[in-house]
Structures are given as structure tokens and as C-alpha cells.
Coordinates of C-alpha atoms and ligand atoms in Angstrom, one line a residue:
X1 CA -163.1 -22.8 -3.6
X2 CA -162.8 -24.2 0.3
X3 CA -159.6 -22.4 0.7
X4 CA -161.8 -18.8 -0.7
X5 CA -164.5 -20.3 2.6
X6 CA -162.2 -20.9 5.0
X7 CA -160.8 -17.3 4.5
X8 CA -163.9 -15.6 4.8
X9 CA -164.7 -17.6 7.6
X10 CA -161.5 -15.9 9.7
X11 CA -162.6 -12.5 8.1
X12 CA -166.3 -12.7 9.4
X13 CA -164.9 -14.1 12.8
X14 CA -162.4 -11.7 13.3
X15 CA -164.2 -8.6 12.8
X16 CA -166.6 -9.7 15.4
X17 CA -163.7 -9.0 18.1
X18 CA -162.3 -6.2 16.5
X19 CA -162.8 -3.2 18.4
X20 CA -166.1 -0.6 16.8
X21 CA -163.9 1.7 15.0
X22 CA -166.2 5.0 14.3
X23 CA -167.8 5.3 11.6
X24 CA -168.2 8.5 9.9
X25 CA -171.4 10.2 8.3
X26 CA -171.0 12.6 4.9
X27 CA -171.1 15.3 6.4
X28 CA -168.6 17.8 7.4
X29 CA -170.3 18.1 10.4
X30 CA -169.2 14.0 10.9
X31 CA -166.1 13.9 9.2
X32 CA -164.1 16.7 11.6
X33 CA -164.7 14.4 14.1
X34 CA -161.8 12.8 13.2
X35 CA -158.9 12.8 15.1
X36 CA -155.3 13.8 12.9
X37 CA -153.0 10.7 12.3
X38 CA -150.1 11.7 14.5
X39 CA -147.2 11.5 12.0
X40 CA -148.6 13.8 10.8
X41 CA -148.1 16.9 13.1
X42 CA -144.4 15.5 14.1
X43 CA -143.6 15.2 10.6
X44 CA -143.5 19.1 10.2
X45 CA -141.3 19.0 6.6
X46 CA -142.9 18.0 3.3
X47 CA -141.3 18.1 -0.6
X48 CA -144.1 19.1 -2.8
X49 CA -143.3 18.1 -6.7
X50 CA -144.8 19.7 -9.3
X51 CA -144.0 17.6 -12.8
X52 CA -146.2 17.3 -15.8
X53 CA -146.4 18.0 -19.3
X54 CA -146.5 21.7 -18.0
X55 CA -142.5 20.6 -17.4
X56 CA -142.1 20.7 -21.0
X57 CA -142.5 24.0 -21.6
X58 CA -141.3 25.2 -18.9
X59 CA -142.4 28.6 -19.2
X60 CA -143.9 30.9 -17.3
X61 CA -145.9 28.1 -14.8
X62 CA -147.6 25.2 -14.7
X63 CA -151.0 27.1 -16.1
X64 CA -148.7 27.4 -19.5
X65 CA -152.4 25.6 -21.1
X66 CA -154.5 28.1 -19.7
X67 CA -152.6 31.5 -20.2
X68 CA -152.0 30.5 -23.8
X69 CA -155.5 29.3 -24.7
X70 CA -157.8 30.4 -22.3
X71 CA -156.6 34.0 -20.6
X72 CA -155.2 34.3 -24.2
X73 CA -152.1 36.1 -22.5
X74 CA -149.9 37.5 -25.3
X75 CA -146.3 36.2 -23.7
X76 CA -147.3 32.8 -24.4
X77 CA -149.4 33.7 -27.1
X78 CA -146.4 34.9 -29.1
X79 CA -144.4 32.1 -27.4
X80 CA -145.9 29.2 -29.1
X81 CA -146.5 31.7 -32.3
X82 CA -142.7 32.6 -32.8
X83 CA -141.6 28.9 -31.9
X84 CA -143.5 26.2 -32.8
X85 CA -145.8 25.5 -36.7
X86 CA -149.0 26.5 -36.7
X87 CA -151.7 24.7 -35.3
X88 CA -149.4 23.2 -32.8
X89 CA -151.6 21.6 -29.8
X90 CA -150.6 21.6 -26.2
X91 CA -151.0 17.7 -26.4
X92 CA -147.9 17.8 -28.4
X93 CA -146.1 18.8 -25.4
X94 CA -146.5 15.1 -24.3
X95 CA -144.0 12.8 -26.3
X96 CA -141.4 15.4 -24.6
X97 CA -142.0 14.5 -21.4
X98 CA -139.6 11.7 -21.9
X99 CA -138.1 11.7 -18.1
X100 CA -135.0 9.9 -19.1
X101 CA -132.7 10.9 -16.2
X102 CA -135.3 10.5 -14.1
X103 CA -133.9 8.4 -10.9
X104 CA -136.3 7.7 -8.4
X105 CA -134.4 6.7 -5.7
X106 CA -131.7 9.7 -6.3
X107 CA -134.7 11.8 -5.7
X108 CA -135.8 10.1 -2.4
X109 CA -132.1 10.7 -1.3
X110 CA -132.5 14.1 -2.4
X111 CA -135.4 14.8 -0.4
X112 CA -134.4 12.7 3.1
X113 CA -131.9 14.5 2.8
X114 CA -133.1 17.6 3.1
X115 CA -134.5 16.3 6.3
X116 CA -138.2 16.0 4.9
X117 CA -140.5 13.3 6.2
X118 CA -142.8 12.9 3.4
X119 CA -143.3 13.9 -0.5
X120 CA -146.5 15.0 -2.2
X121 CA -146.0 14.4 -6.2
X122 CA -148.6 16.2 -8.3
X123 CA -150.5 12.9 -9.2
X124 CA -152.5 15.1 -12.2
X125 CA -152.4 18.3 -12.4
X126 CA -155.4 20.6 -13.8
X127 CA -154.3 19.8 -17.7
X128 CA -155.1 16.3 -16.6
X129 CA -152.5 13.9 -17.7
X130 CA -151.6 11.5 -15.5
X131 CA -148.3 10.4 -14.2
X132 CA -149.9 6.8 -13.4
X133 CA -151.4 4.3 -16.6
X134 CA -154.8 5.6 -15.3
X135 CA -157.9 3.4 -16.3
X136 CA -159.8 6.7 -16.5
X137 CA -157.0 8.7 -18.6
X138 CA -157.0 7.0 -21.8
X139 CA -153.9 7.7 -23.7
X140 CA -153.4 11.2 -21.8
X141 CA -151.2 9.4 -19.3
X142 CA -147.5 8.7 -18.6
X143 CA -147.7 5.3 -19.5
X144 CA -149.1 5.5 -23.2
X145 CA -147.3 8.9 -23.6
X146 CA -144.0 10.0 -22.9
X147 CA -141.6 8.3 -20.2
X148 CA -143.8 5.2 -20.9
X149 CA -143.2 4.5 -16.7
X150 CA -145.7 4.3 -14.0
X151 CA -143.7 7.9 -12.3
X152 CA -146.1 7.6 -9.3
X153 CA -145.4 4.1 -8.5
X154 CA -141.7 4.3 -9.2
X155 CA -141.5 7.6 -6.9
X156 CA -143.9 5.8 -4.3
X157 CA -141.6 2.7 -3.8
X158 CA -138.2 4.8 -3.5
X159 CA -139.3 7.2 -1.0
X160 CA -140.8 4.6 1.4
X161 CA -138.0 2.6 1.2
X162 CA -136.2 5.7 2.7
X163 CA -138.3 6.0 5.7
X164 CA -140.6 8.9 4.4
X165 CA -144.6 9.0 3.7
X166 CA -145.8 9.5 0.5
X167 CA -148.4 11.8 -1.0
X168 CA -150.5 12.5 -3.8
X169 CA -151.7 16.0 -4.8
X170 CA -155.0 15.7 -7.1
X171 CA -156.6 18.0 -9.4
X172 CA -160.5 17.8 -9.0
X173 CA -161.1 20.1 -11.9
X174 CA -159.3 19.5 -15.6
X175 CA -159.6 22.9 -17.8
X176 CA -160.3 21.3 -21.2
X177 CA -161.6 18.6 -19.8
X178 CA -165.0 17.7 -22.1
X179 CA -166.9 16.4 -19.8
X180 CA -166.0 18.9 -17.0
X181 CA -166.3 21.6 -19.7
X182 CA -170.1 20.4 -20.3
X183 CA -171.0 19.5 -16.4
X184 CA -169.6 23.6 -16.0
X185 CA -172.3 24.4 -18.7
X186 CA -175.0 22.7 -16.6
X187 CA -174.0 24.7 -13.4
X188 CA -172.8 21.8 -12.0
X189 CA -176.0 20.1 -12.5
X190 CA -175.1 17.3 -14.2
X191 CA -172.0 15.4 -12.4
X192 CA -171.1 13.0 -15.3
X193 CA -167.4 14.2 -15.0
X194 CA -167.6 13.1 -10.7
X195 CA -169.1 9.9 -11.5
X196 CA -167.4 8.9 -14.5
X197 CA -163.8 10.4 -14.1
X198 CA -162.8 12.1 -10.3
X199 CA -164.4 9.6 -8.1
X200 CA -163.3 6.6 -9.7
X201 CA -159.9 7.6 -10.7
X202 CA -159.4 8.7 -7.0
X203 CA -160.8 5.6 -5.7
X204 CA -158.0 3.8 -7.9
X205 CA -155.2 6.1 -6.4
X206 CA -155.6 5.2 -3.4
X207 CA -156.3 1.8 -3.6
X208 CA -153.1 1.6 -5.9
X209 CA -150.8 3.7 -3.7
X210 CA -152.0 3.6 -0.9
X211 CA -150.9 7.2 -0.2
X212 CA -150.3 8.8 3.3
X213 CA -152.0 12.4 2.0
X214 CA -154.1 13.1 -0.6
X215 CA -153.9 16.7 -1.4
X216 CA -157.1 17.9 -3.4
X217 CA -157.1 21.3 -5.4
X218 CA -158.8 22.7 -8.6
X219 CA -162.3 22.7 -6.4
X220 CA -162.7 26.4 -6.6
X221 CA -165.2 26.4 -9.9
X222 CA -167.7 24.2 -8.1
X223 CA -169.3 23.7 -4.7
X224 CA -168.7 20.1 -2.5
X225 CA -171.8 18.8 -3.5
X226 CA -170.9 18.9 -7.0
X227 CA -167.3 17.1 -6.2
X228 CA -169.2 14.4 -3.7
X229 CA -166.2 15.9 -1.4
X230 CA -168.1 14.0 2.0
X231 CA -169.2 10.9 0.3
X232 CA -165.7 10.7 -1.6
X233 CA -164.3 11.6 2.1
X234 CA -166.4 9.3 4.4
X235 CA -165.5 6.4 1.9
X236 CA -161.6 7.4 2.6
X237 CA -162.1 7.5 6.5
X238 CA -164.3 4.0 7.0
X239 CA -163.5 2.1 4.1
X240 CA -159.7 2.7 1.8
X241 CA -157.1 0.8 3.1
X242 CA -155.4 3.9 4.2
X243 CA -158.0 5.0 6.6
X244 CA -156.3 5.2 9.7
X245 CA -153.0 6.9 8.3
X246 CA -154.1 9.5 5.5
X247 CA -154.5 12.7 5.6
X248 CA -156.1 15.1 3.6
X249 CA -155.8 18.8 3.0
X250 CA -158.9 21.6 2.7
X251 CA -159.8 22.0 -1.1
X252 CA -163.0 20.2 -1.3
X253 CA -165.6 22.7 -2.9
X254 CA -166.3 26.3 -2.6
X255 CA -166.0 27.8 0.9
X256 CA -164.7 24.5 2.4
X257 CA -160.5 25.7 2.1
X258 CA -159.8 27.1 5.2
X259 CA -162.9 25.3 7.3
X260 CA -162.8 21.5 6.4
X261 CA -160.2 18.6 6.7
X262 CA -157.1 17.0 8.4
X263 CA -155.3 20.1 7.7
X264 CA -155.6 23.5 6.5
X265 CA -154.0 25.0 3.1
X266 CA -156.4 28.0 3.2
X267 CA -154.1 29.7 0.5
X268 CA -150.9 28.9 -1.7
X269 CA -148.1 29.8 0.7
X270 CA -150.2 30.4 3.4
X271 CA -147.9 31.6 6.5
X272 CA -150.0 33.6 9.0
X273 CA -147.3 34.3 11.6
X274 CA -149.6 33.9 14.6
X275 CA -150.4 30.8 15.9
X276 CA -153.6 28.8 14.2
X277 CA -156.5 26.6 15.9
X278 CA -156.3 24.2 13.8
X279 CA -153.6 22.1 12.0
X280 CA -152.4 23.7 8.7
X281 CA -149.7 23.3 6.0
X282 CA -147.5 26.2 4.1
X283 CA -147.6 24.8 1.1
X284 CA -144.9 26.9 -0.5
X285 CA -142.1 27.0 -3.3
X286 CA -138.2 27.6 -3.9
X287 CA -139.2 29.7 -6.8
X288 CA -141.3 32.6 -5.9
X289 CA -143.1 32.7 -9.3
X290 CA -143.9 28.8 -10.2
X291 CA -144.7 25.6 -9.1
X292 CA -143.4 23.7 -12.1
X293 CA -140.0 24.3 -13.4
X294 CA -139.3 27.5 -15.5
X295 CA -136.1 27.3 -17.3
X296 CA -135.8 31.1 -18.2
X297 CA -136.1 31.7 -13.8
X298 CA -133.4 34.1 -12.7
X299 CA -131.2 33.4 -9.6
X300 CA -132.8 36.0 -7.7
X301 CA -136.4 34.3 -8.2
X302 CA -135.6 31.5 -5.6
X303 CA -135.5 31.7 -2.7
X304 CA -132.5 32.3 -0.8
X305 CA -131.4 29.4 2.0
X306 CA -132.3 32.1 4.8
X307 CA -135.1 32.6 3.6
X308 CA -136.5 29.1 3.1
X309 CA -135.3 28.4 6.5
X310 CA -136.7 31.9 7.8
X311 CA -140.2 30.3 6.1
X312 CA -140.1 26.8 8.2
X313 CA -139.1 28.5 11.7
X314 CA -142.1 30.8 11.3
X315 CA -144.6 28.1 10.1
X316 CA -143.5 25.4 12.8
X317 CA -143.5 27.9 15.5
X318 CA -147.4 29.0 14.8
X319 CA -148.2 24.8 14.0
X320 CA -148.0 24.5 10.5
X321 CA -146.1 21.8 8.8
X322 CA -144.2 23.1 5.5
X323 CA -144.4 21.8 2.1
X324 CA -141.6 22.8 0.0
X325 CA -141.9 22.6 -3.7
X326 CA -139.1 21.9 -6.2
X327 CA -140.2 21.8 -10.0
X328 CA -138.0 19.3 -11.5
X329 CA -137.2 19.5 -15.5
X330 CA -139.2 17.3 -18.4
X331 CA -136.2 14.8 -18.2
X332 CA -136.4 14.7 -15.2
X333 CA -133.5 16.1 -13.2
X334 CA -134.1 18.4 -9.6
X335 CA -131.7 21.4 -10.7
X336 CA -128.4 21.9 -8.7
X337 CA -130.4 25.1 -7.4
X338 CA -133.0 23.1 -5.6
X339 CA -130.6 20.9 -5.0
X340 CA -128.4 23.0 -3.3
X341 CA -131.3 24.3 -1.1
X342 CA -132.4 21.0 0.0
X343 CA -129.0 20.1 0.9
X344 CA -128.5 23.0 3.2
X345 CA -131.7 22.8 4.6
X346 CA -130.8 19.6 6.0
X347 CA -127.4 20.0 7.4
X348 CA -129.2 22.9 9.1
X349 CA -131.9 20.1 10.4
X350 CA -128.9 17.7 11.7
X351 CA -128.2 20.2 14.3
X352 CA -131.3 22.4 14.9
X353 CA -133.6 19.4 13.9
X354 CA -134.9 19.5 17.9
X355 CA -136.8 22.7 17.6
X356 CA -138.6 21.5 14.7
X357 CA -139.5 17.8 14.9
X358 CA -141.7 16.8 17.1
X359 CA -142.3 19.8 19.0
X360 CA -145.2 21.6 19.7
X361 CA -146.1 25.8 19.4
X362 CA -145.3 27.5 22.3
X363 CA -147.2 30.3 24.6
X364 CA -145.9 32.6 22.2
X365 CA -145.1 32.4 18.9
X366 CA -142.3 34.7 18.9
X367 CA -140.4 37.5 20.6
X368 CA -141.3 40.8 20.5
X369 CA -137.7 42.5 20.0
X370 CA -135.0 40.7 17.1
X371 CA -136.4 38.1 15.2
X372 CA -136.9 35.2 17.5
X373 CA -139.2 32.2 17.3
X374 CA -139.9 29.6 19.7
X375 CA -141.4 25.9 19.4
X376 CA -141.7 23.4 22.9
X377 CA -141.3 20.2 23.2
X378 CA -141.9 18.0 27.2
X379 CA -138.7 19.3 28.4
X380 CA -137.7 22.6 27.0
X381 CA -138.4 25.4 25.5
X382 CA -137.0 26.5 21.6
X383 CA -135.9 30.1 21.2
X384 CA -134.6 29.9 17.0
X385 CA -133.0 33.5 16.1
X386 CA -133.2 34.5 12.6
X387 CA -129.7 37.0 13.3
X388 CA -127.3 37.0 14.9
X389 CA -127.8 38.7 17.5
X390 CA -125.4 42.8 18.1
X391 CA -122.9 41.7 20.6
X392 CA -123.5 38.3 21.1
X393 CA -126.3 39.0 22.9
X394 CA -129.7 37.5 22.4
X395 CA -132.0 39.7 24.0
X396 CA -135.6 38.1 24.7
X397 CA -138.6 38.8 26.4
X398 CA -140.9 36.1 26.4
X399 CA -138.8 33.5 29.3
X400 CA -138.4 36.1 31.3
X401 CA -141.7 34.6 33.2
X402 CA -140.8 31.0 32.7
X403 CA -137.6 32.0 34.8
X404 CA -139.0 33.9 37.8
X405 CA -141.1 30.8 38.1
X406 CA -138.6 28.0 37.9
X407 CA -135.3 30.1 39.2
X408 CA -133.3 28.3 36.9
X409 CA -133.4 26.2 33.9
X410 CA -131.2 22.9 34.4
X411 CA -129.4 24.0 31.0
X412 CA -129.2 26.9 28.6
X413 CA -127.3 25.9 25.7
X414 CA -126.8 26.8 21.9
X415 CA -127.5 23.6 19.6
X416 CA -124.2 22.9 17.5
X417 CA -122.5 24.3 20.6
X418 CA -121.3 21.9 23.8
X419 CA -120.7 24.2 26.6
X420 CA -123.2 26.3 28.8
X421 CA -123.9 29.6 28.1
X422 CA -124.4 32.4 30.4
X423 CA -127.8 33.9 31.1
X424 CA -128.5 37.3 32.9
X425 CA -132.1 38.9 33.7
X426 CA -131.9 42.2 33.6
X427 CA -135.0 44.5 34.0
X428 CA -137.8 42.6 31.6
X429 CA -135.1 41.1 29.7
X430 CA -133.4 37.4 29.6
X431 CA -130.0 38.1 28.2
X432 CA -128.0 34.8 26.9
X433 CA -124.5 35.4 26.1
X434 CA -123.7 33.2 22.8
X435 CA -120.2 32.2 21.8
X436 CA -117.6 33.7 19.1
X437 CA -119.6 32.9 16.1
X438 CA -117.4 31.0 14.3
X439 CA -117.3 28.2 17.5
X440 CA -120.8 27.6 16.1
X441 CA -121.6 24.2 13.8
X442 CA -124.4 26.1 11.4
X443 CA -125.2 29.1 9.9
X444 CA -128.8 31.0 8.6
X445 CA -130.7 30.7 12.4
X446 CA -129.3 29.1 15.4
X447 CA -131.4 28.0 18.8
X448 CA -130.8 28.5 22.1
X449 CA -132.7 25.6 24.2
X450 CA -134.2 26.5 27.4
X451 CA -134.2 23.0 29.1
X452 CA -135.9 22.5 32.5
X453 CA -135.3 20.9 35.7
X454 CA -138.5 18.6 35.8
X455 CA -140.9 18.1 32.8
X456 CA -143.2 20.1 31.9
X457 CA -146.4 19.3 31.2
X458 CA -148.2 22.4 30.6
X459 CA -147.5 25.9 29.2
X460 CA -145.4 27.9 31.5
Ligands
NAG501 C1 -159.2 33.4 -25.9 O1 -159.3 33.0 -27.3 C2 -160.2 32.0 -27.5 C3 -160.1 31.5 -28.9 O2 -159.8 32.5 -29.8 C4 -161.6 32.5 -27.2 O3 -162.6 31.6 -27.4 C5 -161.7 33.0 -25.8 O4 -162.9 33.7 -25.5 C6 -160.5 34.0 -25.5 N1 -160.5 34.3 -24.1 C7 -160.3 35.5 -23.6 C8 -160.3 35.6 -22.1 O5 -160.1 36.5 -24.3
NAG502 C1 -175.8 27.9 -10.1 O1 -175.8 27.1 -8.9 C2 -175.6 27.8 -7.7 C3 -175.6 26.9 -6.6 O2 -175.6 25.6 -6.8 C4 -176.7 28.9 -7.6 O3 -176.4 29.7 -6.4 C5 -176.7 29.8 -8.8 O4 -177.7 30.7 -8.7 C6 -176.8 29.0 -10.1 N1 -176.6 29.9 -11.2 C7 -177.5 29.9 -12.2 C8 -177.2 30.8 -13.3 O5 -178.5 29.2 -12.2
NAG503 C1 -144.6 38.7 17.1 O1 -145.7 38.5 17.9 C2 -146.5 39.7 18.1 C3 -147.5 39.3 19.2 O2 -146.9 38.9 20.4 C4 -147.1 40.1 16.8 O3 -147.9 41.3 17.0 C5 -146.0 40.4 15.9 O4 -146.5 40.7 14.6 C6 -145.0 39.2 15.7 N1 -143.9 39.5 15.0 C7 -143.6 39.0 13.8 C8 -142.3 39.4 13.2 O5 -144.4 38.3 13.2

């Protein structure tokens, strides 16, 4: 009892000298205020993981619930028909989602990697089970069916002890949900569904995990008032334990994507190739067609390594960070396909990695003739080329200004490359003469850095 005194004695003391941290209203108006945790932007690269009981079937995409019984769409219609008894329930799927192989901290490797700073699991997705033993998810969680394991906390610990952040994408909205399903019927007038299930099982996410973003989707039925997005919000920014480092995405309500929070998602693979006001994330996927694994994909339906790496240059140039989704199987293995991706992403990263971390969008976003991209960080400028250029010769317009002004640079170099290369100006163009390809460490998109003679402190 004295020792319980004593401690709340030091509390009440000490946060009389600590420093009036703002305090934010809810309202968005308050709540934009805040400034951007700065991993965040340096971060740039994100795994996204999409895993459920949707990763039992495996078919089609993670909606497998709601094309079969809502959108009544005949594939998976005659799907479950031709393969499974009658009056088989998607619930069933559940005691297959036994994770077995599942290994958290090959994952983590898996993903750092890849170069990645932080992973975003799919904490519940809209059929709402959940991969943590949820107070609020009564035996529709991955505790008291299938793997029987706590995935979120066993993912959580692996990928910090790596050296990455970790976050938790949350489904506001559950299809089938009863008591969302009768709080619809209302027109959101009632909110027993908020009070009883999203706010406190949020609440007990982050209090749990302690999570580093907390990325909110299935708002889209219902406006912000319904979902208490600014209370929820100005309770995350004053009062979790994780109010100084999370960050949260856009998808709080109707009409907020796009306009509200840390960072923008606006859309699903959202990769507007000119440069953006505010921060914003492509959240994007290996396999064009589906977030959660589908085992009947086709080579061709994922994404080549170009083109991945392609996606990121273009993002990071215009200030997005990426999120790159693998689906990983109901036993839990990352396929040798995403694998494989991941993998070269990252030995593409241990070279190039300087025109993507930590840097900063340029004047401009990208050249004008070939397929070039540039990024800026204090002391040089980032000019990533998505070909190899006719010739050897990368041909650019953009620096030409930067190099009437400064007469030289102190160094023009390839990365993966030691020696100088040779630049000419001639007419509007900046020519840089790039070595015999093969001399060159990586494939996919190489970078020729621009460095200066002093730093630079603003655009040039
Ligand atoms: C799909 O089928 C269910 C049950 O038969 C029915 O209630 C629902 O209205 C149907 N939906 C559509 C979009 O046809
Ligand atoms: C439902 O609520 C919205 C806004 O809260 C309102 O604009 C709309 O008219 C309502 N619809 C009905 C059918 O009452
Ligand atoms: C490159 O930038 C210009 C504006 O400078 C823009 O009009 C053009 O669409 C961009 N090219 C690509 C490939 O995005």
C-alpha cells in the first residue's frame, strides 16, 4: 500500500515539470495539427500481410465471404457447391487456419531483408476474426480457433527484435457482423457495434501491442461520427502509450480518405506520379489481383521485380512511402514467389538504398525524356533510371539548371560503380556517360548521384 503512495507521489511530481505536451481536440480540425513521427517519412518501405481465415480458401481474394454469400457471385458460388457438403459455413474455414509452419522470426528475416523498415499484419480483417485472443471476439479468434497462437504478438516481438516497426491494419466494419448488421439497419443511428466491439477492441490493440501504425479500413459504409474516428483519434494522440510514435493512415468515415490523418492511402495502390502535399502511402501488392493468397494465381499475376521496383522509385520520388503486400498461405508459409521478390528488392536496396531512405522529393519529380526519377537528400541530388539508357548515355533535362548554377558537382557517380563518370552539357541536355553495363553491381534501375560541392540547403 505505501509502496502503491510513494509511486504516485513521483508520478504527480514528475508531471508537474514535464514539458505541456499539446493536447488535441476531436476534431479534425485539432487533430491535423499534429506533426508526422519522423520515422516515419525516412522509413519509406513497408510489408503489408494479409492472413486470415480468407487464407484458407485461398480463392479468388480475401472478400471470398462476401462474393460467395453476399454478391452471390457464381465462381464461388459453384466453388463451395462442387467442393464442399451442403450447408457448409464459412466459419468452417477456421480450424484450417492451423499456421503450422508459421515461423515468426523467419518472416521478420524475410522482410528486413527485403530492406523494409516496418510490417503492417492485417490485425482483423472485414470477416472479423482475429489473429490476437481478442476479449471482444469470442471464440472467432486465433486463439480459441485454429493455430491456437497469439499470431499478432508472436509477429510483433520477431520483427522488433530485427530493428523494424510494427503495424496493425484494422477493419472498422465486419460484413456479418450482427451487431454492425443491425447498427447499418438504424442508418448508423444506433452505435452499439462502436461502443461495444471497435472502440474497445482497438483500445486493447494498442495498449497490447503497442503498435507504430494503425491502419484503419472498412469505414466506407458509414460516416466518422458513426466510427467516433476523432474521439477514438484524440484518445490515441494525448493518451495510448504510443502517442508520440504512431501513426495512422486516412480511412476514418466517409469522405475523410484522402483529407484526414498522418498519412494518406486515398485509394488501394494509390501512385499518382506527381508529387503530393501531403504525406501518403502506396499501399500496394505483388499479386495484381489479391491481397490474401490465391493458390490458383498464375506467374504472370505478380508482379515482375522491375516492376515492383519501377512502383517504389515512382512513389518515393513524388513522397509516398510503399507498402508492399505478400499474402502468405493458411499454414503459414510466404511463397518462394514473394520470396524471391523480397529478396531482390533488397539486394537492389544494399546498393541504391541512398536514393530511397531518407531522402526527400526533389524540384521535380522526374525527367521529361527516358524514364528517370529523382529523390534529394542534404548533399545530392538522385537521378534513378528505369533503362538502361541507348548508348550508355543517360540523357536528362532536369540538372541542367542545377549545373549552370554550381559549375560543377564535386562528384557524378553511378551507385554500385567506384570511378567517376563523365558528364557533358550539350544544348538543354546533361549527358552522363555510364560504364559497360556489366561493370555495374545491380540490375532493374540504377542511379546516377549528383553530389555537390557545399550542402545544400534548399531546392536548386
Ligand atoms: C444473395 O443471396 C442471398 C441469400 O440467398 C440473398 O439474401 C441476397 O439478397 C443475394 N444478394 C444478391 C446481391 O443477389
Ligand atoms: C442516413 O443518414 C445520413 C447521414 O447521417 C443521411 O444523410 C441520410 O439521409 C439518412 N438516410 C435515411 C434513409 O434516413
Ligand atoms: C514526368 O513529369 C511531367 C511533368 O514534369 C509529367 O507531365 C509526366 O507525366 C511525368 N512522366 C511520367 C512518366 O510520369
Amino acid at each position: 500500500m505505501w509502496l502503491i503512495y510513494f509511486l504516485c507521489a513521483i508520478a504527480s511530481a514528475s508531471s508537474l515539470v514535464t514539458i505541456q505536451k499539446p493536447s488535441y481536440e476531436p476534431t479534425w480540425e485539432s487533430l491535423d495539427t499534429r506533426p508526422l513521427p519522423k520515422w516515419y517519412d525516412k522509413a519509406k518501405i513497408g510489408i503489408f500481410i494479409h492472413w486470415g481465415v480468407f487464407s484458407v480458401p485461398s480463392f479468388g481474394s480475401e472478400w471470398f465471404w462476401m462474393s460467395w454469400k453476399a454478391s452471390n457471385q457464381s465462381r464461388y458460388v459453384d466453388y463451395i457447391k462442387n467442393f464442399f457438403p451442403p450447408g457448409f459455413t464459412y466459419q468452417e474455414f477456421a480450424k484450417e487456419f492451423t499456421c503450422e509452419f508459421f515461423d515468426p522470426d523467419e518472416w521478420a528475416k524475410i522482410f528486413k531483408n527485403s530492406g523494409a523498415n516496418y510490417v503492417v499484419l492485417t490485425s482483423k480483417h472485414h470477416e472479423g476474426y482475429t489473429l490476437w485472443p481478442s476479449k471482444y471476439s469470442f471464440s472467432w479468434n486465433s486463439m480459441d480457433i485454429g493455430p491456437k497462437r497469439d499470431l499478432v504478438g508472436d509477429l510483433s516481438n520477431a520483427v522488433r527484435k530485427q530493428g523494424m516497426r510494427f503495424g496493425l491494419y484494422h477493419s472498422l466494419y465486419e460484413w456479418f457482423n450482427p451487431m454492425y448488421v443491425d447498427d447499418r439497419r438504424s442508418n448508423f443511428t444506433r452505435k452499439t457495434f462502436v461502443d461495444r466491439k471497435i472502440i474497445p477492441e482497438m483500445k486493447e490493440l494498442i495498449e497490447k501491442y503497442r503498435p507504430d501504425v494503425l491502419w484503419s479500413d472498412g469505414d466506407w459504409e458509414a460516416y466518422d461520427d458513426y466510427w467516433k474516428s476523432t474521439e477514438f483519434l484524440a484518445w490515441v494522440y494525448n493518451e495510448s502509450p504510443v502517442q508520440d510514435t504512431i501513426v495512422v493512415n486516412d480511412r476514418w468515415g466517409i469522405d475523410i480518405p484522402c483529407k484526414h490523418g498522418d498519412f494518406f492511402t486515398c485509394q488501394d495502390r494509390f501512385n499518382p506520379g506527381v508529387l503530393q502535399k501531403h504525406k501518403w502511402e502506396n499501399a500496394m501488392t505483388i499479386d495484381k489481383e489479391s491481397w490474401g493468397f490465391r493458390r490458383n494465381a498464375k506467374l504472370s499475376d505478380y508482379l515482375t521485380t522491375h516492376q515492383l521496383i519501377t512502383t517504389l522509385i515512382e512513389t518515393v520520388s513524388c513522397g509516398g512511402n510503399i507498402l508492399i503486400n505478400v499474402g502468405p498461405t493458411k499454414e503459414g508459409i510466404i511463397t518462394p514467389i514473394f520470396q524471391e521478390r523480397l529478396r531482390d528488392l533488397g539486394i537492389w536496396l544494399k546498393v541504391n538504398g541512398l536514393a530511397i531512405y531518407n531522402t526527400t522529393p526533389w524540384k521535380y519529380q522526374n525527367d521529361t525524356i527516358g524514364q528517370t526519377w529523382y529523390t534529394t537528400s542534404t548533399d545530392s541530388v538522385y537521378a534513378t533510371t528505369l533503362v538502361w539508357p541507348k548508348g550508355g548515355i543517360l540523357k536528362l533535362t532536369k540538372v541542367k539548371t542545377s549545373f549552370a548554377k554550381l559549375k560543377s558537382f564535386s562528384s557524378v557517380k553511378l551507385l554500385g560503380y567506384e570511378k567517376e563518370l563523365t558528364v557533358k552539357v550539350i544544348a538543354d541536355e546533361v549527358h552522363v556517360l555510364l560504364p559497360s553495363k556489366d561493370l555495374v553491381k545491380t540490375d532493374w534501375a540504377w542511379v546516377v548521384r549528383f553530389k555537390y560541392n557545399e550542402l545544400i540547403t534548399e531546392y536548386i
